[in-house]
PDB file of C-alpha atoms and ligand atoms in Angstrom:
ATOM      1  CA  UNK A  23     154.449  76.106  45.163  1.00  0.00           C
ATOM      2  CA  UNK A  24     153.994  79.115  42.294  1.00  0.00           C
ATOM      3  CA  UNK A  25     155.529  81.700  43.113  1.00  0.00           C
ATOM      4  CA  UNK A  26     153.705  84.875  42.283  1.00  0.00           C
ATOM      5  CA  UNK A  27     156.630  86.560  40.085  1.00  0.00           C
ATOM      6  CA  UNK A  28     158.707  83.356  38.498  1.00  0.00           C
ATOM      7  CA  UNK A  29     161.290  86.466  37.243  1.00  0.00           C
ATOM      8  CA  UNK A  30     161.739  89.264  38.313  1.00  0.00           C
ATOM      9  CA  UNK A  31     163.435  91.777  36.063  1.00  0.00           C
ATOM     10  CA  UNK A  32     166.785  93.587  36.926  1.00  0.00           C
ATOM     11  CA  UNK A  33     167.439  97.163  34.386  1.00  0.00           C
ATOM     12  CA  UNK A  34     167.315  93.754  31.745  1.00  0.00           C
ATOM     13  CA  UNK A  35     169.342  90.781  33.979  1.00  0.00           C
ATOM     14  CA  UNK A  36     166.633  88.270  34.442  1.00  0.00           C
ATOM     15  CA  UNK A  37     166.248  86.589  38.136  1.00  0.00           C
ATOM     16  CA  UNK A  38     164.242  83.379  37.791  1.00  0.00           C
ATOM     17  CA  UNK A  39     162.736  83.371  41.363  1.00  0.00           C
ATOM     18  CA  UNK A  40     160.558  79.932  39.471  1.00  0.00           C
ATOM     19  CA  UNK A  41     163.593  77.865  42.012  1.00  0.00           C
ATOM     20  CA  UNK A  42     165.302  79.470  45.336  1.00  0.00           C
ATOM     21  CA  UNK A  43     168.266  81.661  45.288  1.00  0.00           C
ATOM     22  CA  UNK A  44     170.419  83.190  47.291  1.00  0.00           C
ATOM     23  CA  UNK A  45     171.366  86.285  47.574  1.00  0.00           C
ATOM     24  CA  UNK A  46     175.484  87.163  48.460  1.00  0.00           C
ATOM     25  CA  UNK A  47     175.745  89.718  51.405  1.00  0.00           C
ATOM     26  CA  UNK A  48     178.650  91.534  51.555  1.00  0.00           C
ATOM     27  CA  UNK A  49     179.298  94.529  53.569  1.00  0.00           C
ATOM     28  CA  UNK A  50     181.460  97.408  53.110  1.00  0.00           C
ATOM     29  CA  UNK A  51     181.810  98.156  56.801  1.00  0.00           C
ATOM     30  CA  UNK A  52     183.874  98.724  59.503  1.00  0.00           C
ATOM     31  CA  UNK A  53     181.230  97.436  61.799  1.00  0.00           C
ATOM     32  CA  UNK A  54     179.267  95.090  60.987  1.00  0.00           C
ATOM     33  CA  UNK A  55     178.495  92.135  63.142  1.00  0.00           C
ATOM     34  CA  UNK A  56     179.623  89.587  61.462  1.00  0.00           C
ATOM     35  CA  UNK A  57     182.152  90.289  58.567  1.00  0.00           C
ATOM     36  CA  UNK A  58     183.052  94.635  59.107  1.00  0.00           C
ATOM     37  CA  UNK A  59     186.907  95.628  58.200  1.00  0.00           C
ATOM     38  CA  UNK A  60     186.979  92.440  55.956  1.00  0.00           C
ATOM     39  CA  UNK A  61     186.675  93.883  52.537  1.00  0.00           C
ATOM     40  CA  UNK A  62     187.115  97.848  53.655  1.00  0.00           C
ATOM     41  CA  UNK A  63     189.622  97.661  50.084  1.00  0.00           C
ATOM     42  CA  UNK A  64     188.121  97.758  46.083  1.00  0.00           C
ATOM     43  CA  UNK A  65     190.431  94.207  46.460  1.00  0.00           C
ATOM     44  CA  UNK A  66     189.216  92.212  48.845  1.00  0.00           C
ATOM     45  CA  UNK A  67     185.952  93.341  48.091  1.00  0.00           C
ATOM     46  CA  UNK A  68     186.168  92.251  44.718  1.00  0.00           C
ATOM     47  CA  UNK A  69     187.563  88.861  45.427  1.00  0.00           C
ATOM     48  CA  UNK A  70     185.062  88.463  47.565  1.00  0.00           C
ATOM     49  CA  UNK A  71     182.483  88.872  44.987  1.00  0.00           C
ATOM     50  CA  UNK A  72     183.935  86.532  42.799  1.00  0.00           C
ATOM     51  CA  UNK A  73     184.279  83.689  45.205  1.00  0.00           C
ATOM     52  CA  UNK A  74     180.030  84.449  46.094  1.00  0.00           C
ATOM     53  CA  UNK A  75     179.971  84.222  42.584  1.00  0.00           C
ATOM     54  CA  UNK A  76     181.235  80.737  41.739  1.00  0.00           C
ATOM     55  CA  UNK A  77     179.188  79.924  44.619  1.00  0.00           C
ATOM     56  CA  UNK A  78     175.830  80.437  43.117  1.00  0.00           C
ATOM     57  CA  UNK A  79     174.881  83.262  44.741  1.00  0.00           C
ATOM     58  CA  UNK A  80     172.158  84.582  41.714  1.00  0.00           C
ATOM     59  CA  UNK A  81     173.338  88.809  43.514  1.00  0.00           C
ATOM     60  CA  UNK A  82     174.836  90.037  45.715  1.00  0.00           C
ATOM     61  CA  UNK A  83     174.348  92.745  48.365  1.00  0.00           C
ATOM     62  CA  UNK A  84     177.113  95.270  48.584  1.00  0.00           C
ATOM     63  CA  UNK A  85     176.261  97.522  51.949  1.00  0.00           C
ATOM     64  CA  UNK A  86     178.348 100.444  53.350  1.00  0.00           C
ATOM     65  CA  UNK A  87     176.138 101.312  56.613  1.00  0.00           C
ATOM     66  CA  UNK A  88     176.000  98.400  59.520  1.00  0.00           C
ATOM     67  CA  UNK A  89     172.409  97.698  60.526  1.00  0.00           C
ATOM     68  CA  UNK A  90     173.387  95.474  63.442  1.00  0.00           C
ATOM     69  CA  UNK A  91     171.493  96.391  66.353  1.00  0.00           C
ATOM     70  CA  UNK A  92     173.765  99.542  68.150  1.00  0.00           C
ATOM     71  CA  UNK A  93     175.178 100.608  65.346  1.00  0.00           C
ATOM     72  CA  UNK A  94     176.021 104.395  64.147  1.00  0.00           C
ATOM     73  CA  UNK A  95     174.910 106.044  61.397  1.00  0.00           C
ATOM     74  CA  UNK A  96     177.257 107.437  58.473  1.00  0.00           C
ATOM     75  CA  UNK A  97     176.419 110.436  56.677  1.00  0.00           C
ATOM     76  CA  UNK A  98     175.621 109.941  52.960  1.00  0.00           C
ATOM     77  CA  UNK A  99     179.580 110.761  52.024  1.00  0.00           C
ATOM     78  CA  UNK A 100     180.858 108.189  54.156  1.00  0.00           C
ATOM     79  CA  UNK A 101     178.370 105.331  52.190  1.00  0.00           C
ATOM     80  CA  UNK A 102     178.066 106.449  48.459  1.00  0.00           C
ATOM     81  CA  UNK A 103     182.378 105.886  49.278  1.00  0.00           C
ATOM     82  CA  UNK A 104     181.969 102.924  50.081  1.00  0.00           C
ATOM     83  CA  UNK A 105     180.344 101.164  47.912  1.00  0.00           C
ATOM     84  CA  UNK A 106     180.343 102.620  43.769  1.00  0.00           C
ATOM     85  CA  UNK A 107     184.104 102.277  43.658  1.00  0.00           C
ATOM     86  CA  UNK A 108     182.892  99.150  44.859  1.00  0.00           C
ATOM     87  CA  UNK A 109     179.335  98.639  42.100  1.00  0.00           C
ATOM     88  CA  UNK A 110     181.662  99.423  39.663  1.00  0.00           C
ATOM     89  CA  UNK A 111     184.181  97.322  40.290  1.00  0.00           C
ATOM     90  CA  UNK A 112     181.918  94.259  40.359  1.00  0.00           C
ATOM     91  CA  UNK A 113     179.943  95.138  37.099  1.00  0.00           C
ATOM     92  CA  UNK A 114     183.516  95.710  34.968  1.00  0.00           C
ATOM     93  CA  UNK A 115     183.755  92.187  36.013  1.00  0.00           C
ATOM     94  CA  UNK A 116     181.627  90.104  36.606  1.00  0.00           C
ATOM     95  CA  UNK A 117     178.330  89.060  34.961  1.00  0.00           C
ATOM     96  CA  UNK A 118     175.722  89.096  38.783  1.00  0.00           C
ATOM     97  CA  UNK A 119     172.808  91.049  39.030  1.00  0.00           C
ATOM     98  CA  UNK A 120     173.849  93.654  42.410  1.00  0.00           C
ATOM     99  CA  UNK A 121     171.922  94.792  44.756  1.00  0.00           C
ATOM    100  CA  UNK A 122     172.371  98.062  46.733  1.00  0.00           C
ATOM    101  CA  UNK A 123     171.750  97.499  50.819  1.00  0.00           C
ATOM    102  CA  UNK A 124     171.098 101.363  51.747  1.00  0.00           C
ATOM    103  CA  UNK A 125     167.963 103.865  53.044  1.00  0.00           C
ATOM    104  CA  UNK A 126     169.644 106.446  51.554  1.00  0.00           C
ATOM    105  CA  UNK A 127     167.653 107.658  48.091  1.00  0.00           C
ATOM    106  CA  UNK A 128     171.132 109.689  47.629  1.00  0.00           C
ATOM    107  CA  UNK A 129     172.583 106.513  47.996  1.00  0.00           C
ATOM    108  CA  UNK A 130     169.850 104.686  45.956  1.00  0.00           C
ATOM    109  CA  UNK A 131     170.263 106.872  42.845  1.00  0.00           C
ATOM    110  CA  UNK A 132     174.280 106.596  42.904  1.00  0.00           C
ATOM    111  CA  UNK A 133     174.338 103.724  42.909  1.00  0.00           C
ATOM    112  CA  UNK A 134     172.159 102.083  40.740  1.00  0.00           C
ATOM    113  CA  UNK A 135     173.908 105.223  38.153  1.00  0.00           C
ATOM    114  CA  UNK A 136     177.223 102.820  38.401  1.00  0.00           C
ATOM    115  CA  UNK A 137     175.428  99.651  37.754  1.00  0.00           C
ATOM    116  CA  UNK A 138     172.951  98.403  40.668  1.00  0.00           C
ATOM    117  CA  UNK A 139     169.921  96.511  40.210  1.00  0.00           C
ATOM    118  CA  UNK A 140     167.922  96.140  42.643  1.00  0.00           C
ATOM    119  CA  UNK A 141     167.664  97.871  45.714  1.00  0.00           C
ATOM    120  CA  UNK A 142     167.155  96.248  49.535  1.00  0.00           C
ATOM    121  CA  UNK A 143     165.935  98.508  52.047  1.00  0.00           C
ATOM    122  CA  UNK A 144     165.293  98.134  55.661  1.00  0.00           C
ATOM    123  CA  UNK A 145     163.966 100.982  55.881  1.00  0.00           C
ATOM    124  CA  UNK A 146     161.113 100.312  53.551  1.00  0.00           C
ATOM    125  CA  UNK A 147     161.026 103.588  51.699  1.00  0.00           C
ATOM    126  CA  UNK A 148     160.739 105.247  55.318  1.00  0.00           C
ATOM    127  CA  UNK A 149     163.470 107.660  55.074  1.00  0.00           C
ATOM    128  CA  UNK A 150     162.567 111.510  53.355  1.00  0.00           C
ATOM    129  CA  UNK A 151     163.301 111.115  49.485  1.00  0.00           C
ATOM    130  CA  UNK A 152     163.396 107.267  49.532  1.00  0.00           C
ATOM    131  CA  UNK A 153     159.517 105.964  47.850  1.00  0.00           C
ATOM    132  CA  UNK A 154     160.676 109.424  45.216  1.00  0.00           C
ATOM    133  CA  UNK A 155     164.350 108.664  44.526  1.00  0.00           C
ATOM    134  CA  UNK A 156     162.902 104.823  43.573  1.00  0.00           C
ATOM    135  CA  UNK A 157     159.868 106.025  41.509  1.00  0.00           C
ATOM    136  CA  UNK A 158     161.897 108.108  39.780  1.00  0.00           C
ATOM    137  CA  UNK A 159     164.858 105.146  39.422  1.00  0.00           C
ATOM    138  CA  UNK A 160     162.276 102.545  38.302  1.00  0.00           C
ATOM    139  CA  UNK A 161     160.714 105.352  35.962  1.00  0.00           C
ATOM    140  CA  UNK A 162     163.769 105.475  34.100  1.00  0.00           C
ATOM    141  CA  UNK A 163     164.288 101.043  34.307  1.00  0.00           C
ATOM    142  CA  UNK A 164     163.765  98.400  35.854  1.00  0.00           C
ATOM    143  CA  UNK A 165     165.453  98.052  39.454  1.00  0.00           C
ATOM    144  CA  UNK A 166     163.229  95.538  41.597  1.00  0.00           C
ATOM    145  CA  UNK A 167     163.336  96.967  45.516  1.00  0.00           C
ATOM    146  CA  UNK A 168     163.409  94.744  48.667  1.00  0.00           C
ATOM    147  CA  UNK A 169     160.690  96.092  51.067  1.00  0.00           C
ATOM    148  CA  UNK A 170     161.550  95.192  54.922  1.00  0.00           C
ATOM    149  CA  UNK A 171     159.766  95.467  58.925  1.00  0.00           C
ATOM    150  CA  UNK A 172     162.138  97.473  60.704  1.00  0.00           C
ATOM    151  CA  UNK A 173     160.526  98.377  64.367  1.00  0.00           C
ATOM    152  CA  UNK A 174     162.745 101.411  65.851  1.00  0.00           C
ATOM    153  CA  UNK A 175     165.488 102.097  64.433  1.00  0.00           C
ATOM    154  CA  UNK A 176     169.486 100.050  64.500  1.00  0.00           C
ATOM    155  CA  UNK A 177     170.798 102.308  67.111  1.00  0.00           C
ATOM    156  CA  UNK A 178     167.953 101.256  69.736  1.00  0.00           C
ATOM    157  CA  UNK A 179     165.366  98.804  67.849  1.00  0.00           C
ATOM    158  CA  UNK A 180     166.479  95.986  70.365  1.00  0.00           C
ATOM    159  CA  UNK A 181     165.875  97.596  73.325  1.00  0.00           C
ATOM    160  CA  UNK A 182     162.823  96.638  73.754  1.00  0.00           C
ATOM    161  CA  UNK A 183     160.467  95.019  70.915  1.00  0.00           C
ATOM    162  CA  UNK A 184     156.561  95.549  71.550  1.00  0.00           C
ATOM    163  CA  UNK A 185     153.894  93.212  69.943  1.00  0.00           C
ATOM    164  CA  UNK A 186     150.388  92.470  70.267  1.00  0.00           C
ATOM    165  CA  UNK A 187     150.380  90.506  67.738  1.00  0.00           C
ATOM    166  CA  UNK A 188     153.775  90.799  65.763  1.00  0.00           C
ATOM    167  CA  UNK A 189     152.980  88.460  62.639  1.00  0.00           C
ATOM    168  CA  UNK A 190     149.932  90.168  61.886  1.00  0.00           C
ATOM    169  CA  UNK A 191     151.237  93.520  62.764  1.00  0.00           C
ATOM    170  CA  UNK A 192     154.252  93.213  60.161  1.00  0.00           C
ATOM    171  CA  UNK A 193     152.267  91.944  57.642  1.00  0.00           C
ATOM    172  CA  UNK A 194     149.350  94.551  57.893  1.00  0.00           C
ATOM    173  CA  UNK A 195     152.980  97.280  57.348  1.00  0.00           C
ATOM    174  CA  UNK A 196     154.644  95.401  54.589  1.00  0.00           C
ATOM    175  CA  UNK A 197     151.096  94.911  53.534  1.00  0.00           C
ATOM    176  CA  UNK A 198     150.615  99.009  53.662  1.00  0.00           C
ATOM    177  CA  UNK A 199     153.962 100.072  52.385  1.00  0.00           C
ATOM    178  CA  UNK A 200     152.881  97.807  48.746  1.00  0.00           C
ATOM    179  CA  UNK A 201     150.591  99.684  48.531  1.00  0.00           C
ATOM    180  CA  UNK A 202     152.052 103.324  49.255  1.00  0.00           C
ATOM    181  CA  UNK A 203     155.032 102.454  46.607  1.00  0.00           C
ATOM    182  CA  UNK A 204     152.126 100.623  43.969  1.00  0.00           C
ATOM    183  CA  UNK A 205     150.289 103.750  44.530  1.00  0.00           C
ATOM    184  CA  UNK A 206     153.329 105.929  44.233  1.00  0.00           C
ATOM    185  CA  UNK A 207     154.274 104.802  40.933  1.00  0.00           C
ATOM    186  CA  UNK A 208     156.467 100.883  41.636  1.00  0.00           C
ATOM    187  CA  UNK A 209     155.493  98.569  39.715  1.00  0.00           C
ATOM    188  CA  UNK A 210     153.639  95.502  42.372  1.00  0.00           C
ATOM    189  CA  UNK A 211     155.808  93.308  39.964  1.00  0.00           C
ATOM    190  CA  UNK A 212     159.218  95.404  41.279  1.00  0.00           C
ATOM    191  CA  UNK A 213     158.626  94.887  44.525  1.00  0.00           C
ATOM    192  CA  UNK A 214     159.788  92.298  47.366  1.00  0.00           C
ATOM    193  CA  UNK A 215     159.039  91.663  50.807  1.00  0.00           C
ATOM    194  CA  UNK A 216     160.939  90.859  53.978  1.00  0.00           C
ATOM    195  CA  UNK A 217     159.512  90.288  57.398  1.00  0.00           C
ATOM    196  CA  UNK A 218     162.874  92.018  59.174  1.00  0.00           C
ATOM    197  CA  UNK A 219     164.390  88.247  61.283  1.00  0.00           C
ATOM    198  CA  UNK A 220     166.283  90.476  64.478  1.00  0.00           C
ATOM    199  CA  UNK A 221     164.783  93.706  63.130  1.00  0.00           C
ATOM    200  CA  UNK A 222     162.976  94.968  66.588  1.00  0.00           C
ATOM    201  CA  UNK A 223     162.266  91.493  66.864  1.00  0.00           C
ATOM    202  CA  UNK A 224     162.846  89.578  70.419  1.00  0.00           C
ATOM    203  CA  UNK A 225     163.669  85.991  70.209  1.00  0.00           C
ATOM    204  CA  UNK A 226     160.060  84.648  70.444  1.00  0.00           C
ATOM    205  CA  UNK A 227     159.264  87.350  67.567  1.00  0.00           C
ATOM    206  CA  UNK A 228     161.514  85.887  65.312  1.00  0.00           C
ATOM    207  CA  UNK A 229     160.001  82.151  66.190  1.00  0.00           C
ATOM    208  CA  UNK A 230     156.379  83.565  65.825  1.00  0.00           C
ATOM    209  CA  UNK A 231     157.230  85.315  61.823  1.00  0.00           C
ATOM    210  CA  UNK A 232     159.229  81.776  61.190  1.00  0.00           C
ATOM    211  CA  UNK A 233     155.919  79.528  62.198  1.00  0.00           C
ATOM    212  CA  UNK A 234     154.017  82.085  60.298  1.00  0.00           C
ATOM    213  CA  UNK A 235     156.702  82.753  57.485  1.00  0.00           C
ATOM    214  CA  UNK A 236     153.659  81.245  54.423  1.00  0.00           C
ATOM    215  CA  UNK A 237     151.288  83.738  55.890  1.00  0.00           C
ATOM    216  CA  UNK A 238     154.003  86.655  54.316  1.00  0.00           C
ATOM    217  CA  UNK A 239     154.741  83.973  51.495  1.00  0.00           C
ATOM    218  CA  UNK A 240     150.540  83.862  50.667  1.00  0.00           C
ATOM    219  CA  UNK A 241     151.265  88.139  49.899  1.00  0.00           C
ATOM    220  CA  UNK A 242     151.332  87.051  46.279  1.00  0.00           C
ATOM    221  CA  UNK A 243     154.723  88.469  46.264  1.00  0.00           C
ATOM    222  CA  UNK A 244     158.293  87.347  46.215  1.00  0.00           C
ATOM    223  CA  UNK A 245     159.396  86.986  49.984  1.00  0.00           C
ATOM    224  CA  UNK A 246     162.923  87.190  50.793  1.00  0.00           C
ATOM    225  CA  UNK A 247     164.775  86.483  54.124  1.00  0.00           C
ATOM    226  CA  UNK A 248     167.299  87.540  56.298  1.00  0.00           C
ATOM    227  CA  UNK A 249     168.058  84.849  58.802  1.00  0.00           C
ATOM    228  CA  UNK A 250     172.227  84.478  58.687  1.00  0.00           C
ATOM    229  CA  UNK A 251     175.038  83.850  61.787  1.00  0.00           C
ATOM    230  CA  UNK A 252     171.953  86.772  63.693  1.00  0.00           C
ATOM    231  CA  UNK A 253     171.685  87.228  67.195  1.00  0.00           C
ATOM    232  CA  UNK A 254     168.425  84.658  67.143  1.00  0.00           C
ATOM    233  CA  UNK A 255     171.299  81.826  66.245  1.00  0.00           C
ATOM    234  CA  UNK A 256     173.111  82.619  69.406  1.00  0.00           C
ATOM    235  CA  UNK A 257     169.927  82.788  72.062  1.00  0.00           C
ATOM    236  CA  UNK A 258     168.721  79.413  70.497  1.00  0.00           C
ATOM    237  CA  UNK A 259     172.601  77.526  70.438  1.00  0.00           C
ATOM    238  CA  UNK A 260     174.784  79.882  73.066  1.00  0.00           C
ATOM    239  CA  UNK A 261     177.146  80.739  70.273  1.00  0.00           C
ATOM    240  CA  UNK A 262     179.590  83.506  68.287  1.00  0.00           C
ATOM    241  CA  UNK A 263     178.949  84.750  65.473  1.00  0.00           C
ATOM    242  CA  UNK A 264     181.992  82.716  64.123  1.00  0.00           C
ATOM    243  CA  UNK A 265     179.874  79.510  64.593  1.00  0.00           C
ATOM    244  CA  UNK A 266     176.547  79.933  63.908  1.00  0.00           C
ATOM    245  CA  UNK A 267     176.968  78.368  59.770  1.00  0.00           C
ATOM    246  CA  UNK A 268     174.537  75.933  61.020  1.00  0.00           C
ATOM    247  CA  UNK A 269     171.676  77.170  62.995  1.00  0.00           C
ATOM    248  CA  UNK A 270     171.662  79.294  59.791  1.00  0.00           C
ATOM    249  CA  UNK A 271     171.661  76.503  57.191  1.00  0.00           C
ATOM    250  CA  UNK A 272     169.087  75.263  59.706  1.00  0.00           C
ATOM    251  CA  UNK A 273     166.714  78.450  59.728  1.00  0.00           C
ATOM    252  CA  UNK A 274     167.808  78.660  55.771  1.00  0.00           C
ATOM    253  CA  UNK A 275     165.747  75.648  54.687  1.00  0.00           C
ATOM    254  CA  UNK A 276     162.697  76.030  56.899  1.00  0.00           C
ATOM    255  CA  UNK A 277     162.347  79.241  55.411  1.00  0.00           C
ATOM    256  CA  UNK A 278     162.236  77.315  52.151  1.00  0.00           C
ATOM    257  CA  UNK A 279     159.945  74.886  52.715  1.00  0.00           C
ATOM    258  CA  UNK A 280     157.530  78.251  53.761  1.00  0.00           C
ATOM    259  CA  UNK A 281     157.820  79.801  51.349  1.00  0.00           C
ATOM    260  CA  UNK A 282     160.589  82.369  51.118  1.00  0.00           C
ATOM    261  CA  UNK A 283     163.012  82.668  47.098  1.00  0.00           C
ATOM    262  CA  UNK A 284     165.371  84.988  47.725  1.00  0.00           C
ATOM    263  CA  UNK A 285     167.930  83.801  51.170  1.00  0.00           C
ATOM    264  CA  UNK A 286     170.388  86.311  52.326  1.00  0.00           C
ATOM    265  CA  UNK A 287     173.360  85.066  53.970  1.00  0.00           C
ATOM    266  CA  UNK A 288     176.821  85.375  54.767  1.00  0.00           C
ATOM    267  CA  UNK A 289     177.594  81.671  53.826  1.00  0.00           C
ATOM    268  CA  UNK A 290     177.201  81.470  50.453  1.00  0.00           C
ATOM    269  CA  UNK A 291     178.492  77.622  49.578  1.00  0.00           C
ATOM    270  CA  UNK A 292     176.453  76.263  51.555  1.00  0.00           C
ATOM    271  CA  UNK A 293     173.323  77.820  51.337  1.00  0.00           C
ATOM    272  CA  UNK A 294     172.977  77.448  48.009  1.00  0.00           C
ATOM    273  CA  UNK A 295     173.356  73.411  48.865  1.00  0.00           C
ATOM    274  CA  UNK A 296     170.216  74.235  52.030  1.00  0.00           C
ATOM    275  CA  UNK A 297     168.844  75.943  49.282  1.00  0.00           C
ATOM    276  CA  UNK A 298     167.675  73.314  46.863  1.00  0.00           C
ATOM    277  CA  UNK A 299     167.658  70.807  49.041  1.00  0.00           C
ATOM    278  CA  UNK A 300     164.563  72.688  50.457  1.00  0.00           C
ATOM    279  CA  UNK A 301     163.409  72.981  46.630  1.00  0.00           C
ATOM    280  CA  UNK A 302     162.885  69.391  46.408  1.00  0.00           C
ATOM    281  CA  UNK A 303     161.752  68.890  49.639  1.00  0.00           C
ATOM    282  CA  UNK A 304     158.908  71.680  48.665  1.00  0.00           C
ATOM    283  CA  UNK A 305     158.121  70.048  45.827  1.00  0.00           C
ATOM    284  CA  UNK A 306     157.517  66.680  47.294  1.00  0.00           C
ATOM    285  CA  UNK A 307     154.785  69.375  48.920  1.00  0.00           C
ATOM    286  CA  UNK A 308     156.325  68.015  52.840  1.00  0.00           C
ATOM    287  CA  UNK A 309     154.265  70.925  53.842  1.00  0.00           C
ATOM    288  CA  UNK A 310     150.440  72.300  52.527  1.00  0.00           C
ATOM    289  CA  UNK A 311     151.769  74.867  49.851  1.00  0.00           C
ATOM    290  CA  UNK A 312     150.419  78.259  51.723  1.00  0.00           C
TER     291      UNK A 312
HETATM  292  C1  9MG B 425     170.427  94.594  55.550  1.00  0.00           C
HETATM  293  N1  9MG B 425     169.954  93.816  55.885  1.00  0.00           N
HETATM  294  C2  9MG B 425     170.690  92.697  56.957  1.00  0.00           C
HETATM  295  N2  9MG B 425     169.266  91.847  57.819  1.00  0.00           N
HETATM  296  C3  9MG B 425     168.595  92.037  56.549  1.00  0.00           C
HETATM  297  C4  9MG B 425     167.147  91.162  56.511  1.00  0.00           C
HETATM  298  O1  9MG B 425     166.858  89.892  57.210  1.00  0.00           O
HETATM  299  N3  9MG B 425     166.461  91.820  55.136  1.00  0.00           N
HETATM  300  C5  9MG B 425     167.208  92.683  54.099  1.00  0.00           C
HETATM  301  N4  9MG B 425     166.471  92.196  54.081  1.00  0.00           N
HETATM  302  N5  9MG B 425     168.609  93.329  54.622  1.00  0.00           N
HETATM  303  C6  9MG B 425     169.034  92.557  56.040  1.00  0.00           C
END
């Protein structure tokens, strides 16, 4: 299978997507569902970034606000105080591409000035001023943007998610957001899409999205997925967050077989291996290309 964008230009650093690769998660938050509170000091965060780079992450996603179900929003200043020192420290030491996981325009701008070269927005640039910020950033630098689907907001999104046709609705949402971003001035070759597993979705919705993942891959944009340690694994296996590595690896493998080119994960080393195996299997066309 050939991806629409074999390489993303992240402020001059090329992220090759000819082979699927791994995005390591670095949450600078006290309350993220899996690693909350682990990397609050710059030294601990930097050590974790070093480890993930050494384990084969192609990009590190730095976040300062939890998006887990039920999470409470934080102020712009709080988010800046969490992420900026970490981004600066990683940039000073490691050649790796840094992603900023945020929906806030102020945080996007400041993070890019500090060295981030990729924007991961679970709100798909729908927050007030976010689209404009991403457009302005992209006038100066090439900073790819991942547009993720979410129904509702983190505080309430898992209360009663409802769709008539989850795959079709998520696809239409993403197509619409891509069109709006391109119309506003972000080049299409700087956009990625993500169906947003677990963001306003029941277990049945998540499984249906996984089943139809090749349809998203067929939208001719690089497809990012985040499945690592999520509650859908807990729902299937009846286990705690700390026990979800193997379930996450099974899902990551399936996602790559069905066309994902960037896998967001807490468990970099194991996921890199799984992605490599899935890539080799994919080249055998074990599944028909989308
Ligand atoms: C920040 N974040 C948490 N889960 C995510 C997912 O599934 N995709 C993306 N793009 N970001 C996520």
